[in-house]
């Protein structure tokens, strides 16, 4: 090859590399992310249904999931005491925490779907109500664990609605989120920022022939090549990869006794659960390794070494994951971060990562109480109290935030994305609210399924009626208005995060 040709080729490669890097900085690298509303036909694309003419029963362009319980009681409903504290969850008539069900899926490409159509596939699953606060909603969310039809003890990983195969799935039923789209939208956008977030698909659901409305089928967070890709655990190996979750109402069987737990630096009632390796492999030695390794990192965050050199924590933590996670959670005002549904994973080959993200039902001021558009919610919460002392972290957050605001977090991108999803959903929104439309009347809702004033002495603008949207259109308008105001405030004040890493603020932490 002539020297001039070689120089030309190198130049082209450098330009292409720069383009890829720039795309990543903008948060627009969605090459491998399948986004349902962009790839699957909408109602206008399909044209009138030639089977029913739109006049006979359920006719939808969305995938249709029909769940047959055989008349069994679905376990998982919360039972509360007089003060509203959950004391236990209901079981099936036989005392089981899950029931065996049959699931018919109708998802023929480019077609309308009806209950009278022959199912494209029929699966067997264990089934129960899932969630924390969402268990109190009238419209339930569910866990599906796919099993072998002949052996309930054997998982049966399957690809559902075009998503990579897995055995555990979540059926999220938007109820508090009157826009219906927060989890779908922000899982997809988070993947554009962080590289992976659980895949999601809209569908409509019936249970025992009764229409339940619009749902989002979601991958759960689990270790697999398609989800959280970690080096596989080998029996007896003293050093291995792991996945943990910070959660309220944690299961003691899975809990690790980590540093911030036994020093009471975690929020009361929360704990760290070990998710991988799974419970069948959680010997005393396995749990001891994870809690020692995880606690070492936590101890370091609160150590004198960290105070003397705040940037040294990145020897143990993956900087990019914490930067992107913080920006997303702060921009979206996710009140659950470091209180619930907060995941961490560490591959035996690398550093501790935070994520993947989970549960955007409360994002953008859809929490049970009204949140201001101003101020930082997470800068002094959980580990971020310590991480904010790192100039390297703060500088990267500011730089990355400004970059994302030119792309995936820009006002135009968010507004157009919202509009595109709503247009694609079409009449499925109306069908959902034919069943759940009463939820726009807050007087018909329990305190566990509506937004309420933040205190008994709240002013007149914080009445229950004023805090809850009265229509789908109003719910969408409120979400976009909050996103706009939140973003504009952060645009102006993101640089003030530097106060947390300034030497004058942290000098007192260093003691000989």
Tab-separated table of C-alpha atoms in Angstrom, residues 76-469:
chain	number	residue	atom	x	y	z
A	76	UNK	CA	-49.035	-11.132	46.460
A	77	UNK	CA	-51.665	-8.653	47.631
A	78	UNK	CA	-50.490	-6.683	50.689
A	79	UNK	CA	-52.366	-6.984	53.966
A	80	UNK	CA	-51.953	-3.881	56.149
A	81	UNK	CA	-52.549	-3.086	59.787
A	82	UNK	CA	-54.623	-0.136	61.035
A	83	UNK	CA	-51.686	2.232	60.547
A	84	UNK	CA	-51.208	1.190	56.926
A	85	UNK	CA	-48.076	-0.880	57.507
A	86	UNK	CA	-47.848	-4.040	55.400
A	87	UNK	CA	-47.772	-7.038	57.738
A	88	UNK	CA	-47.785	-9.813	55.130
A	89	UNK	CA	-48.640	-10.688	51.535
A	90	UNK	CA	-51.532	-12.942	50.644
A	91	UNK	CA	-50.815	-16.439	49.359
A	92	UNK	CA	-52.867	-18.697	47.111
A	93	UNK	CA	-55.723	-20.808	48.466
A	94	UNK	CA	-53.171	-23.563	48.968
A	95	UNK	CA	-50.692	-21.312	50.752
A	96	UNK	CA	-48.300	-20.851	47.797
A	97	UNK	CA	-46.511	-17.584	47.019
A	98	UNK	CA	-46.910	-18.202	43.262
A	99	UNK	CA	-49.446	-20.023	41.128
A	100	UNK	CA	-48.988	-21.947	37.893
A	101	UNK	CA	-50.655	-20.280	34.886
A	102	UNK	CA	-50.867	-20.618	31.122
A	103	UNK	CA	-49.894	-17.659	28.937
A	104	UNK	CA	-51.123	-17.281	25.350
A	105	UNK	CA	-49.191	-14.781	23.239
A	106	UNK	CA	-50.510	-13.245	20.037
A	107	UNK	CA	-47.774	-11.228	18.387
A	108	UNK	CA	-47.847	-11.954	14.686
A	109	UNK	CA	-45.769	-9.356	12.880
A	110	UNK	CA	-47.703	-6.732	10.938
A	111	UNK	CA	-51.125	-7.954	12.089
A	112	UNK	CA	-54.066	-6.952	14.224
A	113	UNK	CA	-54.496	-9.223	17.240
A	114	UNK	CA	-57.698	-10.659	18.734
A	115	UNK	CA	-58.556	-13.063	21.531
A	116	UNK	CA	-60.160	-15.288	18.934
A	117	UNK	CA	-56.891	-15.643	16.981
A	118	UNK	CA	-54.856	-18.818	17.311
A	119	UNK	CA	-52.032	-18.075	19.803
A	120	UNK	CA	-48.578	-17.728	18.265
A	121	UNK	CA	-47.210	-19.504	21.345
A	122	UNK	CA	-48.430	-20.833	24.674
A	123	UNK	CA	-46.136	-20.845	27.704
A	124	UNK	CA	-46.327	-22.051	31.296
A	125	UNK	CA	-45.308	-19.727	34.114
A	126	UNK	CA	-45.333	-19.163	37.834
A	127	UNK	CA	-47.297	-15.989	38.523
A	128	UNK	CA	-47.762	-13.497	41.363
A	129	UNK	CA	-48.284	-9.804	42.104
A	130	UNK	CA	-44.982	-7.933	42.337
A	131	UNK	CA	-43.631	-4.550	43.443
A	132	UNK	CA	-43.274	-2.514	46.614
A	133	UNK	CA	-45.642	0.463	46.799
A	134	UNK	CA	-47.281	-0.576	43.521
A	135	UNK	CA	-48.810	-3.659	45.167
A	136	UNK	CA	-51.340	-1.284	46.715
A	137	UNK	CA	-52.609	-0.142	43.310
A	138	UNK	CA	-55.884	-1.461	41.894
A	139	UNK	CA	-54.134	-2.205	38.605
A	140	UNK	CA	-51.527	-4.749	39.588
A	141	UNK	CA	-48.051	-5.466	38.284
A	142	UNK	CA	-46.996	-9.107	38.005
A	143	UNK	CA	-43.982	-11.399	37.976
A	144	UNK	CA	-43.783	-14.141	35.348
A	145	UNK	CA	-41.314	-16.981	35.867
A	146	UNK	CA	-41.330	-19.198	32.778
A	147	UNK	CA	-41.124	-22.892	33.622
A	148	UNK	CA	-41.089	-26.229	31.838
A	149	UNK	CA	-44.700	-27.330	31.246
A	150	UNK	CA	-43.839	-30.777	32.609
A	151	UNK	CA	-41.651	-29.663	35.525
A	152	UNK	CA	-42.459	-26.619	37.663
A	153	UNK	CA	-38.967	-26.782	39.193
A	154	UNK	CA	-37.252	-26.255	35.841
A	155	UNK	CA	-36.883	-22.731	34.402
A	156	UNK	CA	-37.660	-22.411	30.711
A	157	UNK	CA	-35.942	-19.302	29.271
A	158	UNK	CA	-37.818	-17.935	26.269
A	159	UNK	CA	-37.679	-14.918	23.993
A	160	UNK	CA	-40.807	-12.820	24.593
A	161	UNK	CA	-42.089	-10.215	22.120
A	162	UNK	CA	-38.735	-10.258	20.330
A	163	UNK	CA	-36.628	-9.604	23.440
A	164	UNK	CA	-33.638	-11.844	24.243
A	165	UNK	CA	-34.560	-15.014	26.054
A	166	UNK	CA	-34.919	-15.136	29.809
A	167	UNK	CA	-36.970	-16.979	32.383
A	168	UNK	CA	-38.025	-14.087	34.667
A	169	UNK	CA	-40.134	-11.158	33.414
A	170	UNK	CA	-42.090	-8.264	34.908
A	171	UNK	CA	-45.501	-7.126	33.687
A	172	UNK	CA	-45.646	-3.483	34.728
A	173	UNK	CA	-49.159	-2.069	34.940
A	174	UNK	CA	-48.965	1.755	34.866
A	175	UNK	CA	-51.499	3.161	37.335
A	176	UNK	CA	-49.943	5.957	39.393
A	177	UNK	CA	-48.226	6.963	36.139
A	178	UNK	CA	-51.185	8.334	34.218
A	179	UNK	CA	-49.023	8.985	31.135
A	180	UNK	CA	-48.559	5.181	30.897
A	181	UNK	CA	-45.143	5.645	29.275
A	182	UNK	CA	-42.535	6.527	31.916
A	183	UNK	CA	-41.005	3.065	32.287
A	184	UNK	CA	-41.050	2.340	28.556
A	185	UNK	CA	-39.643	5.729	27.608
A	186	UNK	CA	-36.936	6.091	30.216
A	187	UNK	CA	-35.690	2.515	30.052
A	188	UNK	CA	-35.061	3.068	26.362
A	189	UNK	CA	-33.457	6.481	26.854
A	190	UNK	CA	-31.362	5.233	29.782
A	191	UNK	CA	-29.959	2.512	27.527
A	192	UNK	CA	-28.854	5.221	25.120
A	193	UNK	CA	-26.988	6.871	27.983
A	194	UNK	CA	-25.634	3.898	29.968
A	195	UNK	CA	-25.382	1.184	27.323
A	196	UNK	CA	-27.838	-1.254	28.926
A	197	UNK	CA	-31.199	-0.987	30.630
A	198	UNK	CA	-33.894	-3.670	30.727
A	199	UNK	CA	-35.620	-4.141	27.389
A	200	UNK	CA	-39.290	-3.178	27.315
A	201	UNK	CA	-42.360	-3.819	25.130
A	202	UNK	CA	-45.903	-2.491	25.338
A	203	UNK	CA	-48.686	-5.086	25.267
A	204	UNK	CA	-52.317	-5.468	26.263
A	205	UNK	CA	-53.271	-8.061	28.846
A	206	UNK	CA	-56.261	-10.173	29.784
A	207	UNK	CA	-56.495	-12.393	32.867
A	208	UNK	CA	-59.098	-15.167	32.784
A	209	UNK	CA	-60.770	-13.407	29.862
A	210	UNK	CA	-61.032	-10.022	31.612
A	211	UNK	CA	-59.308	-7.077	29.956
A	212	UNK	CA	-56.673	-5.530	32.258
A	213	UNK	CA	-55.427	-2.673	30.066
A	214	UNK	CA	-52.088	-1.483	28.730
A	215	UNK	CA	-48.952	-3.076	30.221
A	216	UNK	CA	-45.191	-2.923	29.741
A	217	UNK	CA	-43.451	-6.294	29.585
A	218	UNK	CA	-39.955	-5.779	31.023
A	219	UNK	CA	-36.800	-7.775	31.393
A	220	UNK	CA	-35.950	-8.145	35.058
A	221	UNK	CA	-32.399	-7.435	36.180
A	222	UNK	CA	-30.532	-10.720	36.150
A	223	UNK	CA	-27.142	-12.112	35.199
A	224	UNK	CA	-27.063	-13.495	31.656
A	225	UNK	CA	-25.199	-12.722	28.424
A	226	UNK	CA	-28.246	-10.713	27.270
A	227	UNK	CA	-28.857	-8.776	30.500
A	228	UNK	CA	-26.067	-8.147	33.036
A	229	UNK	CA	-23.182	-9.974	31.396
A	230	UNK	CA	-20.863	-11.204	34.143
A	231	UNK	CA	-18.275	-13.959	34.230
A	232	UNK	CA	-20.166	-17.089	35.228
A	233	UNK	CA	-19.778	-18.299	38.802
A	234	UNK	CA	-17.702	-21.455	39.232
A	235	UNK	CA	-18.449	-23.647	42.213
A	236	UNK	CA	-15.742	-23.380	44.849
A	237	UNK	CA	-13.957	-20.418	43.283
A	238	UNK	CA	-13.137	-18.015	46.154
A	239	UNK	CA	-13.244	-14.915	43.900
A	240	UNK	CA	-16.218	-14.369	41.589
A	241	UNK	CA	-18.620	-11.884	40.006
A	242	UNK	CA	-21.722	-10.731	41.869
A	243	UNK	CA	-24.928	-8.695	41.598
A	244	UNK	CA	-26.594	-7.042	44.619
A	245	UNK	CA	-29.605	-4.815	45.205
A	246	UNK	CA	-30.438	-2.171	47.811
A	247	UNK	CA	-34.078	-2.655	48.741
A	248	UNK	CA	-36.580	-1.935	51.511
A	249	UNK	CA	-38.416	-4.974	52.881
A	250	UNK	CA	-35.343	-6.975	51.947
A	251	UNK	CA	-35.305	-10.752	52.284
A	252	UNK	CA	-33.167	-11.762	55.245
A	253	UNK	CA	-32.210	-15.012	53.511
A	254	UNK	CA	-30.424	-13.028	50.774
A	255	UNK	CA	-29.119	-10.181	52.934
A	256	UNK	CA	-25.423	-9.437	53.351
A	257	UNK	CA	-24.127	-7.716	56.482
A	258	UNK	CA	-22.401	-4.833	54.720
A	259	UNK	CA	-20.531	-1.916	56.263
A	260	UNK	CA	-23.145	0.827	55.778
A	261	UNK	CA	-25.821	-1.505	57.157
A	262	UNK	CA	-24.170	-2.349	60.446
A	263	UNK	CA	-22.871	1.205	60.894
A	264	UNK	CA	-26.434	2.474	60.231
A	265	UNK	CA	-25.463	4.725	57.321
A	266	UNK	CA	-28.199	3.211	55.140
A	267	UNK	CA	-31.787	4.434	55.282
A	268	UNK	CA	-33.740	2.674	58.040
A	269	UNK	CA	-35.525	-0.434	56.801
A	270	UNK	CA	-33.267	-0.986	53.792
A	271	UNK	CA	-30.735	-3.731	53.192
A	272	UNK	CA	-28.473	-5.201	50.528
A	273	UNK	CA	-29.637	-8.452	48.919
A	274	UNK	CA	-27.299	-10.824	47.094
A	275	UNK	CA	-28.932	-11.742	43.780
A	276	UNK	CA	-26.043	-13.468	42.020
A	277	UNK	CA	-24.805	-16.056	42.709
A	278	UNK	CA	-28.364	-17.291	43.344
A	279	UNK	CA	-29.714	-18.612	46.627
A	280	UNK	CA	-28.907	-22.247	45.806
A	281	UNK	CA	-25.207	-21.287	45.662
A	282	UNK	CA	-25.135	-18.861	48.577
A	283	UNK	CA	-22.975	-20.809	50.964
A	284	UNK	CA	-21.505	-19.117	54.020
A	285	UNK	CA	-18.244	-18.669	52.093
A	286	UNK	CA	-20.007	-17.069	49.116
A	287	UNK	CA	-21.903	-14.562	51.261
A	288	UNK	CA	-18.782	-13.813	53.293
A	289	UNK	CA	-16.784	-12.970	50.153
A	290	UNK	CA	-19.458	-10.626	48.777
A	291	UNK	CA	-20.046	-8.774	52.030
A	292	UNK	CA	-16.288	-8.450	52.608
A	293	UNK	CA	-15.634	-7.157	49.096
A	294	UNK	CA	-18.629	-4.814	49.055
A	295	UNK	CA	-17.881	-3.585	52.596
A	296	UNK	CA	-14.251	-2.911	51.697
A	297	UNK	CA	-15.427	-0.451	49.050
A	298	UNK	CA	-17.934	1.163	51.411
A	299	UNK	CA	-15.337	1.467	54.161
A	300	UNK	CA	-12.975	3.135	51.726
A	301	UNK	CA	-15.618	5.719	50.793
A	302	UNK	CA	-15.819	6.771	54.440
A	303	UNK	CA	-12.105	6.381	55.176
A	304	UNK	CA	-9.308	8.850	55.911
A	305	UNK	CA	-7.654	7.808	52.628
A	306	UNK	CA	-10.744	8.928	50.738
A	307	UNK	CA	-10.719	12.238	52.606
A	308	UNK	CA	-7.070	12.858	51.754
A	309	UNK	CA	-7.453	11.845	48.109
A	310	UNK	CA	-11.130	11.852	47.099
A	311	UNK	CA	-10.346	10.779	43.534
A	312	UNK	CA	-8.758	7.543	44.771
A	313	UNK	CA	-12.151	5.804	45.067
A	314	UNK	CA	-12.157	5.331	41.285
A	315	UNK	CA	-9.551	2.641	41.744
A	316	UNK	CA	-12.486	0.531	42.952
A	317	UNK	CA	-15.571	2.076	41.317
A	318	UNK	CA	-16.468	2.413	37.639
A	319	UNK	CA	-16.533	6.167	37.124
A	320	UNK	CA	-18.677	6.285	33.971
A	321	UNK	CA	-21.489	4.178	35.424
A	322	UNK	CA	-21.747	6.368	38.533
A	323	UNK	CA	-21.642	9.561	36.452
A	324	UNK	CA	-24.404	8.455	34.073
A	325	UNK	CA	-26.509	6.930	36.838
A	326	UNK	CA	-26.299	10.102	38.919
A	327	UNK	CA	-27.254	12.361	35.998
A	328	UNK	CA	-30.270	10.252	35.050
A	329	UNK	CA	-31.562	9.888	38.603
A	330	UNK	CA	-31.024	13.566	39.418
A	331	UNK	CA	-32.504	14.900	36.176
A	332	UNK	CA	-35.549	12.638	36.535
A	333	UNK	CA	-35.854	13.323	40.289
A	334	UNK	CA	-36.049	9.606	41.093
A	335	UNK	CA	-36.701	9.603	44.807
A	336	UNK	CA	-36.090	5.838	45.093
A	337	UNK	CA	-32.390	6.051	44.291
A	338	UNK	CA	-30.353	4.690	47.233
A	339	UNK	CA	-33.686	3.983	48.983
A	340	UNK	CA	-35.003	1.187	46.778
A	341	UNK	CA	-34.396	-0.613	43.482
A	342	UNK	CA	-30.708	0.363	43.424
A	343	UNK	CA	-28.460	-2.279	41.842
A	344	UNK	CA	-24.701	-2.820	41.850
A	345	UNK	CA	-22.636	-5.402	40.032
A	346	UNK	CA	-18.996	-6.327	39.899
A	347	UNK	CA	-17.366	-8.615	37.397
A	348	UNK	CA	-14.406	-10.585	38.650
A	349	UNK	CA	-12.425	-8.836	35.905
A	350	UNK	CA	-13.264	-5.254	36.855
A	351	UNK	CA	-14.613	-2.578	39.186
A	352	UNK	CA	-17.941	-2.124	40.938
A	353	UNK	CA	-20.655	-0.610	38.726
A	354	UNK	CA	-23.913	0.996	39.784
A	355	UNK	CA	-26.984	-0.080	37.816
A	356	UNK	CA	-28.743	-1.127	35.747
A	357	UNK	CA	-31.511	1.405	36.314
A	358	UNK	CA	-34.901	0.148	37.442
A	359	UNK	CA	-38.390	1.542	38.064
A	360	UNK	CA	-39.153	4.946	36.568
A	361	UNK	CA	-42.787	4.890	37.683
A	362	UNK	CA	-42.089	7.814	40.051
A	363	UNK	CA	-39.829	9.792	37.712
A	364	UNK	CA	-40.382	13.446	36.801
A	365	UNK	CA	-42.510	14.392	39.791
A	366	UNK	CA	-44.754	11.351	39.868
A	367	UNK	CA	-43.794	10.564	43.453
A	368	UNK	CA	-46.535	10.299	46.099
A	369	UNK	CA	-45.706	13.862	47.189
A	370	UNK	CA	-44.994	16.907	45.052
A	371	UNK	CA	-41.302	17.564	44.321
A	372	UNK	CA	-39.844	20.961	43.387
A	373	UNK	CA	-38.151	21.454	40.021
A	374	UNK	CA	-35.182	23.018	41.808
A	375	UNK	CA	-32.478	21.673	44.087
A	376	UNK	CA	-30.435	18.490	44.205
A	377	UNK	CA	-32.185	15.402	45.538
A	378	UNK	CA	-29.273	12.962	45.432
A	379	UNK	CA	-26.047	14.959	45.819
A	380	UNK	CA	-26.044	14.291	49.559
A	381	UNK	CA	-27.818	10.935	49.608
A	382	UNK	CA	-26.267	7.499	50.040
A	383	UNK	CA	-22.834	7.034	48.514
A	384	UNK	CA	-23.147	10.292	46.593
A	385	UNK	CA	-22.419	12.154	49.827
A	386	UNK	CA	-18.894	10.777	49.556
A	387	UNK	CA	-18.547	10.672	45.771
A	388	UNK	CA	-19.320	14.383	45.525
A	389	UNK	CA	-16.062	15.034	47.360
A	390	UNK	CA	-14.212	13.818	44.246
A	391	UNK	CA	-13.360	16.683	41.838
A	392	UNK	CA	-12.925	14.121	39.081
A	393	UNK	CA	-16.481	12.876	39.584
A	394	UNK	CA	-18.041	16.325	39.807
A	395	UNK	CA	-16.189	17.629	36.739
A	396	UNK	CA	-17.209	14.561	34.740
A	397	UNK	CA	-20.854	14.922	35.830
A	398	UNK	CA	-20.942	18.557	34.697
A	399	UNK	CA	-19.255	17.828	31.367
A	400	UNK	CA	-21.385	14.769	30.649
A	401	UNK	CA	-24.608	16.525	31.632
A	402	UNK	CA	-24.034	19.383	29.204
A	403	UNK	CA	-23.247	16.858	26.477
A	404	UNK	CA	-26.434	14.851	27.110
A	405	UNK	CA	-28.529	18.016	27.085
A	406	UNK	CA	-27.553	18.441	23.431
A	407	UNK	CA	-28.955	15.018	22.645
A	408	UNK	CA	-31.046	12.491	24.513
A	409	UNK	CA	-31.867	14.831	27.441
A	410	UNK	CA	-32.684	17.868	25.314
A	411	UNK	CA	-36.169	19.384	25.490
A	412	UNK	CA	-36.788	18.714	21.808
A	413	UNK	CA	-35.719	15.051	22.028
A	414	UNK	CA	-37.887	14.386	25.082
A	415	UNK	CA	-40.946	16.130	23.650
A	416	UNK	CA	-40.680	14.441	20.248
A	417	UNK	CA	-40.065	11.036	21.820
A	418	UNK	CA	-43.142	11.429	24.026
A	419	UNK	CA	-45.290	12.471	21.077
A	420	UNK	CA	-44.064	9.586	18.911
A	421	UNK	CA	-44.811	6.968	21.583
A	422	UNK	CA	-48.288	8.336	22.287
A	423	UNK	CA	-49.145	8.470	18.577
A	424	UNK	CA	-47.966	4.888	18.136
A	425	UNK	CA	-50.003	3.609	21.105
A	426	UNK	CA	-53.144	5.052	19.547
A	427	UNK	CA	-56.446	3.579	20.702
A	428	UNK	CA	-54.739	1.342	23.294
A	429	UNK	CA	-54.672	4.409	25.567
A	430	UNK	CA	-58.449	4.827	25.279
A	431	UNK	CA	-59.054	1.121	25.912
A	432	UNK	CA	-56.900	1.254	29.022
A	433	UNK	CA	-58.876	4.165	30.420
A	434	UNK	CA	-62.210	2.533	29.630
A	435	UNK	CA	-61.257	0.273	32.551
A	436	UNK	CA	-59.084	2.561	34.674
A	437	UNK	CA	-60.489	5.993	33.800
A	438	UNK	CA	-61.989	6.348	37.275
A	439	UNK	CA	-58.413	6.826	38.533
A	440	UNK	CA	-58.572	10.450	37.326
A	441	UNK	CA	-61.055	11.080	40.165
A	442	UNK	CA	-58.762	11.170	43.205
A	443	UNK	CA	-61.735	10.871	45.580
A	444	UNK	CA	-62.206	7.293	44.327
A	445	UNK	CA	-58.624	6.285	45.120
A	446	UNK	CA	-57.093	4.997	48.333
A	447	UNK	CA	-54.167	6.897	49.939
A	448	UNK	CA	-51.876	4.156	48.546
A	449	UNK	CA	-52.665	4.906	44.887
A	450	UNK	CA	-52.700	8.687	44.556
A	451	UNK	CA	-50.467	11.683	45.202
A	452	UNK	CA	-51.075	13.511	48.485
A	453	UNK	CA	-49.969	16.743	50.198
A	454	UNK	CA	-46.494	16.580	51.680
A	455	UNK	CA	-47.752	17.629	55.138
A	456	UNK	CA	-51.051	18.197	56.999
A	457	UNK	CA	-50.340	21.945	56.891
A	458	UNK	CA	-49.764	22.167	53.132
A	459	UNK	CA	-51.114	25.248	51.382
A	460	UNK	CA	-54.233	25.280	49.225
A	461	UNK	CA	-52.310	24.510	46.023
A	462	UNK	CA	-51.306	21.160	47.542
A	463	UNK	CA	-54.765	19.625	47.864
A	464	UNK	CA	-55.205	16.010	46.785
A	465	UNK	CA	-57.309	17.138	43.836
A	466	UNK	CA	-54.697	19.667	42.688
A	467	UNK	CA	-51.848	17.134	42.903
A	468	UNK	CA	-53.497	14.480	40.729
A	469	UNK	CA	-54.100	14.871	36.973
